[in-house]
Each structure stands twice: as C-alpha cells, then as structure tokens.
Coordinates of C-alpha atoms in Angstrom, one line a residue:
M785 CA 31.1 98.9 221.9
S786 CA 31.4 95.3 220.6
A787 CA 32.3 93.7 217.3
S788 CA 31.8 95.2 213.9
A789 CA 31.7 91.9 212.0
V790 CA 32.2 88.2 212.7
F791 CA 33.9 85.8 210.3
I792 CA 34.3 82.0 210.4
L793 CA 37.4 81.0 208.4
D794 CA 38.8 77.6 207.4
V795 CA 42.2 76.4 208.5
K796 CA 43.9 78.3 205.6
G797 CA 42.1 81.6 206.5
K798 CA 39.5 81.5 203.7
P799 CA 36.1 83.0 204.9
L800 CA 33.4 80.3 205.0
I801 CA 30.7 82.6 206.3
S802 CA 30.6 86.1 207.7
R803 CA 28.1 88.6 209.2
N804 CA 28.6 92.4 208.9
Y805 CA 26.8 94.0 211.9
K806 CA 27.8 97.6 211.8
G807 CA 29.5 98.3 208.4
D808 CA 32.2 100.6 209.9
V809 CA 35.0 98.2 208.9
A810 CA 35.5 97.0 205.3
M811 CA 34.8 93.3 205.0
S812 CA 37.9 93.0 202.8
K813 CA 40.1 93.7 205.8
I814 CA 39.8 90.1 206.8
E815 CA 42.4 89.3 204.1
H816 CA 45.1 90.7 206.4
F817 CA 44.3 88.3 209.3
M818 CA 46.0 85.1 208.1
P819 CA 49.3 86.7 206.9
L820 CA 49.4 88.5 210.2
L821 CA 48.7 85.4 212.2
V822 CA 51.5 83.4 210.3
Q823 CA 54.0 86.3 210.7
R824 CA 53.3 86.5 214.5
E825 CA 53.6 82.7 214.8
E826 CA 57.0 82.7 213.1
E827 CA 58.2 85.6 215.4
G828 CA 56.9 83.7 218.4
A829 CA 54.7 86.7 219.3
L830 CA 51.3 85.2 218.8
A831 CA 48.5 87.0 220.7
P832 CA 44.7 86.6 220.8
L833 CA 44.4 90.2 219.5
L834 CA 46.1 91.1 216.2
S835 CA 46.0 94.6 214.7
H836 CA 46.5 95.9 211.2
G837 CA 46.4 99.7 211.0
Q838 CA 43.1 100.8 212.7
V839 CA 41.5 97.4 212.5
H840 CA 41.7 94.9 215.4
F841 CA 41.2 91.1 214.9
L842 CA 40.0 89.3 218.0
W843 CA 40.2 85.6 217.3
I844 CA 39.9 82.0 218.7
K845 CA 40.6 78.7 217.1
H846 CA 38.2 75.8 217.3
S847 CA 39.0 72.4 215.7
N848 CA 39.8 73.4 212.0
L849 CA 38.1 76.8 212.2
Y850 CA 39.0 80.3 213.1
L851 CA 36.3 82.6 214.6
V852 CA 37.4 86.2 214.1
A853 CA 35.6 89.4 215.2
T854 CA 36.8 92.7 213.7
T855 CA 36.5 96.2 215.3
S856 CA 38.1 99.6 214.7
K857 CA 37.0 101.0 218.1
N858 CA 38.3 100.5 221.6
A859 CA 36.0 97.5 222.1
N860 CA 35.3 95.6 225.3
A861 CA 37.6 92.7 224.5
S862 CA 36.3 90.4 227.2
L863 CA 32.8 90.9 225.9
V864 CA 33.9 90.0 222.4
Y865 CA 35.7 86.8 223.5
S866 CA 32.7 85.8 225.7
F867 CA 30.5 86.2 222.6
L868 CA 32.8 84.1 220.4
Y869 CA 33.0 81.3 223.0
K870 CA 29.2 81.5 223.4
T871 CA 28.8 81.3 219.6
I872 CA 30.9 78.1 219.6
E873 CA 28.7 76.6 222.4
V874 CA 25.5 77.4 220.5
F875 CA 26.8 75.9 217.2
C876 CA 28.0 72.8 219.1
E877 CA 24.5 72.3 220.6
Y878 CA 23.0 72.6 217.1
F879 CA 25.5 70.6 215.1
K880 CA 27.1 68.4 217.8
E881 CA 30.5 68.9 216.1
L882 CA 31.6 72.4 215.0
E883 CA 34.0 72.0 212.1
E884 CA 34.3 73.2 208.5
E885 CA 31.9 70.4 207.2
S886 CA 29.1 71.3 209.7
I887 CA 29.4 75.0 208.7
R888 CA 29.2 74.1 205.0
D889 CA 26.2 71.7 205.6
N890 CA 24.2 74.3 207.6
F891 CA 24.8 77.6 205.9
V892 CA 21.2 78.8 206.3
I893 CA 20.9 78.0 210.0
V894 CA 24.4 79.5 210.7
Y895 CA 23.3 82.8 209.0
E896 CA 20.0 82.8 211.0
L897 CA 21.9 82.1 214.2
L898 CA 24.4 84.9 213.6
D899 CA 21.5 87.3 213.0
E900 CA 19.9 86.4 216.3
L901 CA 23.1 86.1 218.4
M902 CA 24.1 89.7 217.8
D903 CA 22.5 93.0 216.6
F904 CA 24.4 96.0 215.5
G905 CA 27.5 94.7 217.4
F906 CA 25.7 93.9 220.7
P907 CA 25.1 90.3 221.9
Q908 CA 21.3 89.5 221.9
T909 CA 19.8 86.0 222.4
T910 CA 22.6 83.6 223.2
D911 CA 20.7 80.8 224.9
S912 CA 20.5 77.8 222.6
K913 CA 17.4 76.4 224.3
I914 CA 15.5 79.7 223.4
L915 CA 17.0 79.9 219.9
Q916 CA 15.9 76.3 219.3
E917 CA 12.3 77.4 219.8
Y918 CA 12.3 79.4 216.6
I919 CA 15.4 78.5 214.6
T920 CA 15.0 74.8 213.8
Q921 CA 16.9 72.4 211.6
Q922 CA 13.6 71.3 209.9
S923 CA 12.6 73.5 207.0
N924 CA 9.2 75.0 207.9
K925 CA 7.1 77.7 206.1
L926 CA 6.2 80.7 208.1
E927 CA 2.5 81.2 208.4
T928 CA 1.5 84.8 207.6
G929 CA 0.0 86.7 210.4
K930 CA 1.7 84.7 213.1
S931 CA 4.7 86.0 215.0
R932 CA 7.8 84.0 214.4
V933 CA 9.6 85.1 217.5
P934 CA 8.4 83.4 220.7
P935 CA 7.6 85.7 223.7
T936 CA 10.7 84.4 225.6
V937 CA 12.9 86.6 223.5
T938 CA 11.0 89.7 224.6
N939 CA 10.6 88.5 228.2
A940 CA 12.7 89.9 231.1
V941 CA 13.6 86.2 231.7
S942 CA 15.0 85.3 228.3
W943 CA 16.3 81.8 229.3
R944 CA 12.9 80.4 230.3
S945 CA 9.6 80.0 228.3
E946 CA 6.2 80.8 229.8
G947 CA 3.6 78.1 230.3
I948 CA 5.8 75.1 231.2
K949 CA 3.8 72.4 233.0
Y950 CA 4.9 69.2 234.8
K951 CA 2.7 66.6 236.6
K952 CA 5.4 66.1 239.2
N953 CA 7.5 69.2 240.2
E954 CA 11.1 68.3 241.2
V955 CA 14.6 69.7 241.2
F956 CA 17.7 67.6 241.2
I957 CA 20.9 69.2 242.5
D958 CA 24.3 67.7 241.8
V959 CA 27.3 69.0 243.7
I960 CA 30.3 67.7 241.9
E961 CA 33.9 68.4 243.1
S962 CA 37.0 67.5 241.2
V963 CA 40.3 67.2 243.1
N964 CA 43.5 68.4 241.4
L965 CA 46.6 67.1 243.1
L966 CA 50.3 66.9 242.4
V967 CA 52.6 65.1 244.8
N968 CA 56.4 65.1 244.3
A969 CA 58.6 62.0 244.6
N970 CA 59.4 62.5 248.3
G971 CA 55.7 62.7 249.2
S972 CA 55.3 66.5 249.5
V973 CA 52.0 68.0 248.0
L974 CA 53.1 70.6 245.4
L975 CA 49.6 71.5 244.2
S976 CA 46.2 70.9 245.7
E977 CA 42.8 72.4 244.8
I978 CA 39.2 71.6 244.5
V979 CA 37.1 72.7 241.5
G980 CA 33.4 72.5 242.2
T981 CA 30.2 72.8 240.1
I982 CA 26.6 72.8 241.1
K983 CA 24.4 71.4 238.3
L984 CA 20.6 71.4 238.3
K985 CA 18.0 69.4 236.5
V986 CA 14.7 71.4 236.8
F987 CA 11.3 69.9 236.2
L988 CA 9.1 72.8 237.5
S989 CA 5.9 74.3 236.2
G990 CA 5.3 78.0 235.7
M991 CA 7.9 80.7 236.6
P992 CA 9.3 79.6 239.9
E993 CA 11.7 81.6 242.1
L994 CA 14.4 79.4 243.7
R995 CA 16.7 80.3 246.6
L996 CA 19.7 78.1 247.3
G997 CA 21.4 78.2 250.7
L998 CA 25.0 76.9 251.2
N999 CA 27.3 76.8 254.2
D1000 CA 29.2 79.7 252.7
R1001 CA 31.7 81.2 255.1
V1002 CA 31.0 84.9 254.1
L1003 CA 27.3 84.3 254.7
F1004 CA 27.9 82.7 258.1
E1005 CA 30.1 85.6 259.2
L1006 CA 27.5 88.1 258.0
T1007 CA 24.8 86.3 260.1
G1008 CA 27.1 85.9 263.1
R1009 CA 27.6 82.1 262.9
G1010 CA 31.4 82.3 262.6
K1011 CA 33.4 79.6 260.9
N1012 CA 31.2 76.8 262.1
K1013 CA 31.3 74.1 259.4
S1014 CA 31.5 76.6 256.6
V1015 CA 33.4 76.7 253.3
E1016 CA 35.2 79.7 251.8
L1017 CA 34.3 79.8 248.1
E1018 CA 36.7 81.4 245.6
D1019 CA 36.3 82.3 241.9
V1020 CA 32.6 81.9 242.1
K1021 CA 30.9 82.0 238.6
F1022 CA 27.1 82.0 238.1
H1023 CA 24.7 81.2 235.3
Q1024 CA 23.1 84.4 234.0
C1025 CA 19.8 83.5 235.8
V1026 CA 21.3 84.3 239.2
R1027 CA 20.6 87.8 240.6
L1028 CA 24.1 89.0 241.2
S1029 CA 23.1 92.2 243.1
R1030 CA 21.2 90.0 245.6
F1031 CA 24.3 87.7 246.0
D1032 CA 26.6 90.8 246.5
N1033 CA 24.3 92.2 249.1
D1034 CA 23.5 89.3 251.4
R1035 CA 25.0 86.1 249.6
T1036 CA 21.5 84.8 248.7
I1037 CA 21.6 82.7 245.5
S1038 CA 18.2 83.7 244.1
F1039 CA 17.1 82.8 240.5
I1040 CA 14.4 81.9 238.1
P1041 CA 15.9 78.7 236.5
P1042 CA 16.0 77.6 232.9
D1043 CA 14.0 74.4 232.2
G1044 CA 15.9 71.1 232.2
D1045 CA 19.7 70.7 232.7
F1046 CA 22.1 73.6 233.4
E1047 CA 25.1 74.6 235.4
L1048 CA 24.1 77.0 238.2
M1049 CA 27.5 77.9 239.5
S1050 CA 31.2 76.9 239.7
Y1051 CA 33.7 77.6 242.4
R1052 CA 37.3 76.8 243.4
L1053 CA 39.0 76.2 246.8
S1054 CA 42.7 76.3 247.0
T1055 CA 42.7 74.6 250.5
Q1056 CA 45.3 71.9 251.3
V1057 CA 43.6 68.6 250.5
K1058 CA 44.7 65.4 252.2
P1059 CA 45.2 63.1 249.2
L1060 CA 42.1 60.9 249.1
I1061 CA 43.9 57.9 247.6
W1062 CA 47.6 57.8 248.6
I1063 CA 50.0 55.9 246.4
E1064 CA 53.4 54.5 247.4
S1065 CA 55.5 52.9 244.8
V1066 CA 58.8 51.0 244.5
I1067 CA 60.2 50.5 241.0
E1068 CA 63.3 48.4 240.8
K1069 CA 65.2 48.0 237.5
F1070 CA 67.6 45.1 237.2
S1071 CA 70.1 45.8 234.5
H1072 CA 69.5 44.1 231.2
S1073 CA 66.9 41.6 232.6
R1074 CA 63.8 42.8 234.4
V1075 CA 61.9 45.5 236.1
E1076 CA 59.8 44.9 239.3
I1077 CA 57.1 47.3 240.4
M1078 CA 55.3 47.3 243.8
V1079 CA 52.4 49.8 244.3
K1080 CA 50.5 50.3 247.5
A1081 CA 47.2 52.3 247.4
K1082 CA 45.5 53.5 250.6
G1083 CA 42.0 55.1 250.9
Q1084 CA 42.5 58.2 253.1
F1085 CA 38.8 59.1 253.3
K1086 CA 36.2 58.2 255.9
K1087 CA 35.4 54.5 256.2
Q1088 CA 31.6 54.9 255.4
S1089 CA 32.5 56.1 251.9
V1090 CA 33.6 54.1 248.9
A1091 CA 35.5 55.2 245.8
N1092 CA 34.2 53.6 242.6
G1093 CA 35.9 52.9 239.3
V1094 CA 39.4 53.5 240.6
E1095 CA 42.1 53.3 237.9
I1096 CA 45.8 53.7 238.9
S1097 CA 48.1 54.2 235.9
V1098 CA 51.7 53.2 236.6
P1099 CA 54.3 54.1 234.0
V1100 CA 56.7 51.4 232.8
P1101 CA 59.8 51.5 230.5
S1102 CA 58.9 51.6 226.8
D1103 CA 61.0 48.5 226.1
A1104 CA 59.3 46.3 228.7
D1105 CA 57.7 43.0 227.7
S1106 CA 56.4 39.7 229.2
P1107 CA 54.2 41.3 231.9
K1108 CA 53.1 39.3 235.1
F1109 CA 50.8 40.8 237.7
K1110 CA 49.7 40.0 241.2
T1111 CA 47.0 42.1 242.9
S1112 CA 45.4 41.9 246.4
V1113 CA 42.2 43.3 244.8
G1114 CA 41.0 44.2 241.3
S1115 CA 42.9 43.5 238.1
A1116 CA 45.9 44.9 236.3
K1117 CA 46.6 45.1 232.6
Y1118 CA 49.5 46.3 230.4
V1119 CA 48.7 49.0 227.8
P1120 CA 51.9 49.0 225.7
E1121 CA 50.8 51.9 223.4
R1122 CA 50.7 54.2 226.5
N1123 CA 53.6 52.5 228.3
V1124 CA 51.5 52.0 231.5
V1125 CA 50.0 49.4 233.7
I1126 CA 46.4 50.1 234.6
W1127 CA 45.3 48.7 238.0
S1128 CA 41.5 48.8 238.1
I1129 CA 39.6 48.5 241.4
K1130 CA 35.8 48.6 241.1
S1131 CA 35.1 49.5 244.7
F1132 CA 37.7 50.9 247.2
P1133 CA 36.3 51.6 250.7
G1134 CA 37.9 54.3 252.9
G1135 CA 40.7 53.2 255.2
K1136 CA 41.6 50.1 253.1
E1137 CA 45.0 49.4 251.7
Y1138 CA 45.8 47.3 248.7
L1139 CA 48.9 46.0 246.8
M1140 CA 49.8 45.4 243.2
R1141 CA 53.0 43.8 242.0
A1142 CA 54.1 43.7 238.4
H1143 CA 57.1 42.0 236.8
F1144 CA 58.4 42.9 233.3
G1145 CA 61.2 41.5 231.2
L1146 CA 63.6 44.0 229.6
P1147 CA 65.7 43.4 226.4
S1148 CA 69.4 42.7 226.9
V1149 CA 70.3 46.2 225.5
E1150 CA 69.0 48.7 228.0
K1151 CA 67.8 52.1 226.8
E1152 CA 69.0 55.0 228.7
E1153 CA 66.2 56.9 230.3
V1154 CA 66.6 60.5 229.0
E1155 CA 63.7 62.1 230.9
G1156 CA 62.4 61.5 234.3
R1157 CA 59.7 58.8 234.8
P1158 CA 56.2 60.1 234.2
P1159 CA 53.9 60.4 237.3
I1160 CA 51.4 57.8 238.5
G1161 CA 47.9 59.0 237.6
V1162 CA 44.7 58.1 239.6
K1163 CA 41.1 58.2 238.6
F1164 CA 38.2 57.7 241.0
E1165 CA 34.7 58.8 241.9
I1166 CA 33.3 58.9 245.5
P1167 CA 29.5 59.4 245.7
Y1168 CA 27.7 61.0 248.7
F1169 CA 30.8 62.8 249.6
T1170 CA 32.4 66.3 249.2
V1171 CA 36.0 66.9 250.1
S1172 CA 35.4 70.6 250.8
G1173 CA 32.5 69.9 253.2
I1174 CA 30.1 72.1 251.1
Q1175 CA 26.5 71.5 252.0
V1176 CA 23.2 72.5 250.4
R1177 CA 21.4 73.8 253.6
Y1178 CA 18.1 74.5 251.8
M1179 CA 16.4 75.0 248.5
K1180 CA 13.3 77.1 248.6
I1181 CA 10.9 76.9 245.7
I1182 CA 8.3 79.7 245.4
E1183 CA 5.7 79.7 242.6
K1184 CA 2.5 81.8 242.5
S1185 CA 0.2 78.7 242.0
G1186 CA 1.6 77.4 245.4
Y1187 CA 2.5 73.9 244.3
Q1188 CA 4.7 71.6 246.5
A1189 CA 8.0 70.7 244.9
L1190 CA 10.7 68.3 246.0
P1191 CA 14.5 69.1 245.8
W1192 CA 16.9 66.1 245.6
V1193 CA 20.6 66.6 246.4
R1194 CA 23.5 64.4 245.4
Y1195 CA 27.2 64.9 246.2
I1196 CA 30.0 63.5 244.2
T1197 CA 33.8 63.8 244.5
Q1198 CA 36.0 62.8 241.6
S1199 CA 39.6 63.0 240.5
G1200 CA 40.6 65.9 238.3
D1201 CA 44.3 66.1 237.4
Y1202 CA 45.5 63.8 240.1
Q1203 CA 49.2 62.8 239.8
L1204 CA 51.9 61.4 242.1
R1205 CA 55.5 61.6 240.9
T1206 CA 57.8 58.6 241.4
S1207 CA 61.5 58.7 242.1

C-alpha cells in the first residue's frame, strides 16, 4: 500500500494544499507533524519518517516547502519517497521553480496534477510530458462529447503518444561521464569514481523499438568474448521505458523511447582513475610580507584529446592583497569574495604542461591559520572521450513502417567533484 494523503506545507508547517486519497487517516493529523519535526530536530534525532501513534509521516523538504505523505499502514516507504520526488520533478517542469509562491499562484493546476499523479494511494501517470497533453496552464473549456484524457494514459506505453511524425528520423546519443577525484597532499588518490549518464534526444516517427548495445563486461562474458575492451557497470539505473526483464535475461537494453530529451540510464564505476589533469603546487608564505604560489598543471590524457574550459581554483589566505600573476598559458584572476585565484585555460591538449605563478602581499599582522588550507579544485570538459572506455557498439531502430533512421553518438568527459589537497 502507498500514501493515504499528501500535503504541501509552508516553512512553518501550515498546509498550503492537500489531497486525501484514501480517507483512512484523519486530515487533522497533519497538525502533529511540525511539533514532532521541531522536537526531533532539537533532540538531534531527525529522521525522514516520523510517527505519532498509528500515523506515519514520510516527508521531504524542497526550498521553502515540506511535502508530507501520511499513512497508517505498513506502506512501501521507498515507493512513497519515489512518488514525492517525482511530484517535485513534475511541479518543477510545470512551474520552473517550486516554492510557496508557485503553489499559491497555481492552486487549480496543482490540484489537477495531484488528482492525476495518484489514485486511491497508488501512483498513476507521473510523466510530465504526458500530463502536459491534457493538464495545461491555459484555461480552456472542455467540449462536451470529447474525451479529455488522451489515449496515451490508457496505452501500455504511457510515456509516448501515438501518431508522432518527423520528416527526418534521427536519434542523438550523449554519453557523459563525470570524474570525482580526491587526492591528498602527498599525491595519493583517496577517492576516484566515474558517474556516467546516457542521454537521448529522439526525433522518431511512430512507435519505434530501440536496442542499444554497449561494451558491457557481463554481456561480453555471457557471449564468450571475455574482458576484451569491456566495461564493468555498477549501480545501473534505467528510465521506465527500458524492459528490465530483457536486460536481466541477456543484458539487452530494449525500449520504446519517449519523444524528445530524456535520460536513458545512469551508471557508476569505482575503478581507479588516473587523474586526467594533475596539479602540483608550491605555496610559500613569507612572514608578515608576502605569499608566493606556483602551480603546475599537466594533462594526463591522450594527446589527440583536448580539455576545454579548464578552471583551476587555487585557495589563498583571506588577508592577501596586491595580486600579481604570470601564466605560461591562459589567464589568472583573483576572486577575493571566495579567497581563490582562478586560472582559466580555454584549451588544454593532452600531454601538455603549464605553469602559473602568483604573488600576493600580506598585511604586517599575520592571521594564524586555524584550519588546513582548502583543496585546489579543477573544472574541465573533454569532448569525444570517455575515461571508462564505454562504447556504444550499436543502436538498432525498428519501426513497422520500415523507415531508415540515423543514430548519432557523442562522448563527453567532465569534472565532477575534482579536488587536490595542498600541504
């Protein structure tokens, strides 16, 4: 079983809007939520699930709102939280910002959406593209005799409408990998992981069936190809359109796609990554007079590739002034409100090494550094490159009318949380 009722509360816990789905929990019970939340917060025992007698409150906070689901049964908590997060996603797609003002300004649409998102405590249509077909922000009169609900809602494929037509049938596939890295002051890698997403932009007519083939290690082992240039994907999550039973059986990623943009899947690899941009720094502080910083950056990726929009953020003491910079490439600027120097390099080819020197004056009274120096942060994007070696081996597009369609694939590696500590 799922939620009995859903409430949207303001920051003080006053209900802005609510929807009673099952009627088995009194709506007045919500009055216990805020005092309970405050009490638990003061005790340092705050939890995402709070209980008062037989009533359970499952809640999340978003900007200045609380979304709360109530239940008296032993509900499937993960289903309720998935529903609450999906509700936020739908509201954000409708109103851009989800906050108290957008709820107050759109009461009618919020009620309509809550009606369609859940029925008798069970999630129903939660795809905003489909909801936007019949719940619009323009006021329109319903014509009698015409069905208000589009056939998509009653289709087996609820995320795609019938009768889509394009003159040119194409699919654009973006494989985007973010590298998270933490290196300690003596150069040892403490944390290294790749978080990947495969995003699709679909311009296809009709109801096409797509099959995506990757160099997935489990698949290669199933088909006797061993570990030859394959990637071991972990924590794989799919869009609802993917046939999970098919993937479990033979690792085939088979699906009827939504129209337009969507994220097909995400994955993680906890493999040891060689830092793509390696940073060495020497920071010398001369008592009561100046601080000198020397930073060396090296591109440790293949020479054919180029990192674009590289930004290296180097921390400086909060009392530094009179900056002077010298760079072998790019430009450096002091950002005093963040206590950093940002060294920007538009284009950084693999195998290259660059230097930046900075000189700052310090006031005569030196502040004691209470905490350790913050790490150096690096931002970058490398097109046509994946650090994991993942490859789209094929994309088959099958549609009953038999049209020819072109798949286009693009690979991008970018920095995630990429930090190098300094001594």
